[in-house]
């Protein structure tokens, strides 16, 4: 196998504990949504996205959450969280 072959193994990229924590937060958000607590569900999901984005930005190569480059991961996480909050509150303003 060539030494130039890209590694795609998850053991080199992420930390399973952090990934399971994010999955747990998604389940918690889904549970809150099913129980009718839309604001709490949105806040949990948005908070998780924003915090994971900041973790990636601050820890850079030592981050437990890696998908692409530091800038891309941080932007996607923070933008997703802020976008979810803006969308939720804009819908609340309409009704």
JSON list of C-alpha atoms in Angstrom, two decimals:
[
{"chain": "A", "resi": 1, "resn": "UNK", "atom": "CA", "xyz": [0.00, 0.00, 0.00]},
{"chain": "A", "resi": 2, "resn": "UNK", "atom": "CA", "xyz": [1.35, 3.41, -0.93]},
{"chain": "A", "resi": 3, "resn": "UNK", "atom": "CA", "xyz": [2.35, 5.82, 1.82]},
{"chain": "A", "resi": 4, "resn": "UNK", "atom": "CA", "xyz": [0.42, 8.54, -0.05]},
{"chain": "A", "resi": 5, "resn": "UNK", "atom": "CA", "xyz": [-2.87, 6.69, 0.39]},
{"chain": "A", "resi": 6, "resn": "UNK", "atom": "CA", "xyz": [-5.24, 8.89, 2.46]},
{"chain": "A", "resi": 7, "resn": "UNK", "atom": "CA", "xyz": [-6.32, 7.57, 5.83]},
{"chain": "A", "resi": 8, "resn": "UNK", "atom": "CA", "xyz": [-10.06, 7.31, 6.26]},
{"chain": "A", "resi": 9, "resn": "UNK", "atom": "CA", "xyz": [-10.03, 5.49, 9.57]},
{"chain": "A", "resi": 10, "resn": "UNK", "atom": "CA", "xyz": [-12.16, 7.07, 12.26]},
{"chain": "A", "resi": 11, "resn": "UNK", "atom": "CA", "xyz": [-9.56, 6.08, 14.86]},
{"chain": "A", "resi": 12, "resn": "UNK", "atom": "CA", "xyz": [-7.35, 8.86, 13.51]},
{"chain": "A", "resi": 13, "resn": "UNK", "atom": "CA", "xyz": [-10.06, 11.53, 13.38]},
{"chain": "A", "resi": 14, "resn": "UNK", "atom": "CA", "xyz": [-12.53, 11.59, 16.24]},
{"chain": "A", "resi": 15, "resn": "UNK", "atom": "CA", "xyz": [-13.01, 10.52, 19.82]},
{"chain": "A", "resi": 16, "resn": "UNK", "atom": "CA", "xyz": [-15.90, 8.05, 20.33]},
{"chain": "A", "resi": 17, "resn": "UNK", "atom": "CA", "xyz": [-16.74, 9.45, 23.78]},
{"chain": "A", "resi": 18, "resn": "UNK", "atom": "CA", "xyz": [-17.33, 12.93, 22.34]},
{"chain": "A", "resi": 19, "resn": "UNK", "atom": "CA", "xyz": [-19.29, 11.51, 19.42]},
{"chain": "A", "resi": 20, "resn": "UNK", "atom": "CA", "xyz": [-21.51, 9.51, 21.76]},
{"chain": "A", "resi": 21, "resn": "UNK", "atom": "CA", "xyz": [-22.05, 12.65, 23.86]},
{"chain": "A", "resi": 22, "resn": "UNK", "atom": "CA", "xyz": [-23.21, 14.53, 20.75]},
{"chain": "A", "resi": 23, "resn": "UNK", "atom": "CA", "xyz": [-25.49, 11.60, 19.86]},
{"chain": "A", "resi": 24, "resn": "UNK", "atom": "CA", "xyz": [-26.90, 11.66, 23.40]},
{"chain": "A", "resi": 25, "resn": "UNK", "atom": "CA", "xyz": [-27.66, 15.37, 23.04]},
{"chain": "A", "resi": 26, "resn": "UNK", "atom": "CA", "xyz": [-29.49, 14.70, 19.76]},
{"chain": "A", "resi": 27, "resn": "UNK", "atom": "CA", "xyz": [-31.56, 12.00, 21.48]},
{"chain": "A", "resi": 28, "resn": "UNK", "atom": "CA", "xyz": [-32.27, 14.40, 24.37]},
{"chain": "A", "resi": 29, "resn": "UNK", "atom": "CA", "xyz": [-33.33, 17.08, 21.90]},
{"chain": "A", "resi": 30, "resn": "UNK", "atom": "CA", "xyz": [-35.58, 14.63, 20.07]},
{"chain": "A", "resi": 31, "resn": "UNK", "atom": "CA", "xyz": [-37.15, 13.54, 23.34]},
{"chain": "A", "resi": 32, "resn": "UNK", "atom": "CA", "xyz": [-37.85, 17.15, 24.30]},
{"chain": "A", "resi": 33, "resn": "UNK", "atom": "CA", "xyz": [-39.42, 17.74, 20.89]},
{"chain": "A", "resi": 34, "resn": "UNK", "atom": "CA", "xyz": [-41.66, 14.67, 21.16]},
{"chain": "A", "resi": 35, "resn": "UNK", "atom": "CA", "xyz": [-42.80, 15.87, 24.59]},
{"chain": "A", "resi": 36, "resn": "UNK", "atom": "CA", "xyz": [-43.78, 19.22, 23.06]},
{"chain": "A", "resi": 37, "resn": "UNK", "atom": "CA", "xyz": [-40.90, 21.36, 24.34]},
{"chain": "A", "resi": 38, "resn": "UNK", "atom": "CA", "xyz": [-39.81, 22.87, 21.04]},
{"chain": "A", "resi": 39, "resn": "UNK", "atom": "CA", "xyz": [-37.78, 25.71, 22.54]},
{"chain": "A", "resi": 40, "resn": "UNK", "atom": "CA", "xyz": [-35.81, 23.31, 24.75]},
{"chain": "A", "resi": 41, "resn": "UNK", "atom": "CA", "xyz": [-35.24, 20.92, 21.85]},
{"chain": "A", "resi": 42, "resn": "UNK", "atom": "CA", "xyz": [-33.97, 23.72, 19.63]},
{"chain": "A", "resi": 43, "resn": "UNK", "atom": "CA", "xyz": [-31.76, 25.14, 22.39]},
{"chain": "A", "resi": 44, "resn": "UNK", "atom": "CA", "xyz": [-30.20, 21.73, 23.12]},
{"chain": "A", "resi": 45, "resn": "UNK", "atom": "CA", "xyz": [-29.43, 21.07, 19.47]},
{"chain": "A", "resi": 46, "resn": "UNK", "atom": "CA", "xyz": [-28.20, 24.59, 18.78]},
{"chain": "A", "resi": 47, "resn": "UNK", "atom": "CA", "xyz": [-26.10, 24.65, 21.94]},
{"chain": "A", "resi": 48, "resn": "UNK", "atom": "CA", "xyz": [-24.51, 21.33, 21.06]},
{"chain": "A", "resi": 49, "resn": "UNK", "atom": "CA", "xyz": [-23.63, 22.57, 17.56]},
{"chain": "A", "resi": 50, "resn": "UNK", "atom": "CA", "xyz": [-22.20, 25.88, 18.81]},
{"chain": "A", "resi": 51, "resn": "UNK", "atom": "CA", "xyz": [-20.18, 24.26, 21.58]},
{"chain": "A", "resi": 52, "resn": "UNK", "atom": "CA", "xyz": [-18.75, 21.60, 19.25]},
{"chain": "A", "resi": 53, "resn": "UNK", "atom": "CA", "xyz": [-17.83, 24.37, 16.78]},
{"chain": "A", "resi": 54, "resn": "UNK", "atom": "CA", "xyz": [-16.02, 26.35, 19.48]},
{"chain": "A", "resi": 55, "resn": "UNK", "atom": "CA", "xyz": [-14.29, 23.22, 20.77]},
{"chain": "A", "resi": 56, "resn": "UNK", "atom": "CA", "xyz": [-12.98, 22.52, 17.26]},
{"chain": "A", "resi": 57, "resn": "UNK", "atom": "CA", "xyz": [-11.87, 26.14, 16.88]},
{"chain": "A", "resi": 58, "resn": "UNK", "atom": "CA", "xyz": [-10.06, 26.33, 20.22]},
{"chain": "A", "resi": 59, "resn": "UNK", "atom": "CA", "xyz": [-8.48, 22.86, 20.33]},
{"chain": "A", "resi": 60, "resn": "UNK", "atom": "CA", "xyz": [-7.67, 22.74, 16.58]},
{"chain": "A", "resi": 61, "resn": "UNK", "atom": "CA", "xyz": [-5.74, 19.50, 15.87]},
{"chain": "A", "resi": 62, "resn": "UNK", "atom": "CA", "xyz": [-6.37, 18.12, 19.39]},
{"chain": "A", "resi": 63, "resn": "UNK", "atom": "CA", "xyz": [-10.13, 18.48, 19.01]},
{"chain": "A", "resi": 64, "resn": "UNK", "atom": "CA", "xyz": [-12.23, 15.38, 19.66]},
{"chain": "A", "resi": 65, "resn": "UNK", "atom": "CA", "xyz": [-14.50, 16.37, 16.76]},
{"chain": "A", "resi": 66, "resn": "UNK", "atom": "CA", "xyz": [-12.91, 16.38, 13.30]},
{"chain": "A", "resi": 67, "resn": "UNK", "atom": "CA", "xyz": [-14.67, 16.20, 9.94]},
{"chain": "A", "resi": 68, "resn": "UNK", "atom": "CA", "xyz": [-12.79, 18.49, 7.57]},
{"chain": "A", "resi": 69, "resn": "UNK", "atom": "CA", "xyz": [-10.55, 21.50, 8.19]},
{"chain": "A", "resi": 70, "resn": "UNK", "atom": "CA", "xyz": [-10.67, 23.50, 11.42]},
{"chain": "A", "resi": 71, "resn": "UNK", "atom": "CA", "xyz": [-12.27, 26.50, 9.71]},
{"chain": "A", "resi": 72, "resn": "UNK", "atom": "CA", "xyz": [-14.90, 24.41, 7.95]},
{"chain": "A", "resi": 73, "resn": "UNK", "atom": "CA", "xyz": [-15.83, 22.41, 11.07]},
{"chain": "A", "resi": 74, "resn": "UNK", "atom": "CA", "xyz": [-16.01, 25.50, 13.28]},
{"chain": "A", "resi": 75, "resn": "UNK", "atom": "CA", "xyz": [-18.04, 27.48, 10.74]},
{"chain": "A", "resi": 76, "resn": "UNK", "atom": "CA", "xyz": [-20.52, 24.67, 10.14]},
{"chain": "A", "resi": 77, "resn": "UNK", "atom": "CA", "xyz": [-21.01, 24.01, 13.87]},
{"chain": "A", "resi": 78, "resn": "UNK", "atom": "CA", "xyz": [-21.43, 27.63, 14.89]},
{"chain": "A", "resi": 79, "resn": "UNK", "atom": "CA", "xyz": [-23.49, 28.59, 11.83]},
{"chain": "A", "resi": 80, "resn": "UNK", "atom": "CA", "xyz": [-25.80, 25.59, 12.32]},
{"chain": "A", "resi": 81, "resn": "UNK", "atom": "CA", "xyz": [-26.41, 26.52, 15.95]},
{"chain": "A", "resi": 82, "resn": "UNK", "atom": "CA", "xyz": [-26.98, 30.21, 15.27]},
{"chain": "A", "resi": 83, "resn": "UNK", "atom": "CA", "xyz": [-29.11, 29.39, 12.22]},
{"chain": "A", "resi": 84, "resn": "UNK", "atom": "CA", "xyz": [-31.34, 27.06, 14.24]},
{"chain": "A", "resi": 85, "resn": "UNK", "atom": "CA", "xyz": [-31.87, 29.73, 16.90]},
{"chain": "A", "resi": 86, "resn": "UNK", "atom": "CA", "xyz": [-32.60, 32.45, 14.33]},
{"chain": "A", "resi": 87, "resn": "UNK", "atom": "CA", "xyz": [-35.03, 30.17, 12.50]},
{"chain": "A", "resi": 88, "resn": "UNK", "atom": "CA", "xyz": [-36.81, 29.20, 15.73]},
{"chain": "A", "resi": 89, "resn": "UNK", "atom": "CA", "xyz": [-37.21, 32.77, 16.95]},
{"chain": "A", "resi": 90, "resn": "UNK", "atom": "CA", "xyz": [-38.24, 34.07, 13.52]},
{"chain": "A", "resi": 91, "resn": "UNK", "atom": "CA", "xyz": [-41.02, 31.49, 13.41]},
{"chain": "A", "resi": 92, "resn": "UNK", "atom": "CA", "xyz": [-42.07, 32.51, 16.95]},
{"chain": "A", "resi": 93, "resn": "UNK", "atom": "CA", "xyz": [-42.30, 36.14, 15.84]},
{"chain": "A", "resi": 94, "resn": "UNK", "atom": "CA", "xyz": [-44.63, 35.17, 12.99]},
{"chain": "A", "resi": 95, "resn": "UNK", "atom": "CA", "xyz": [-47.07, 33.43, 15.34]}
]
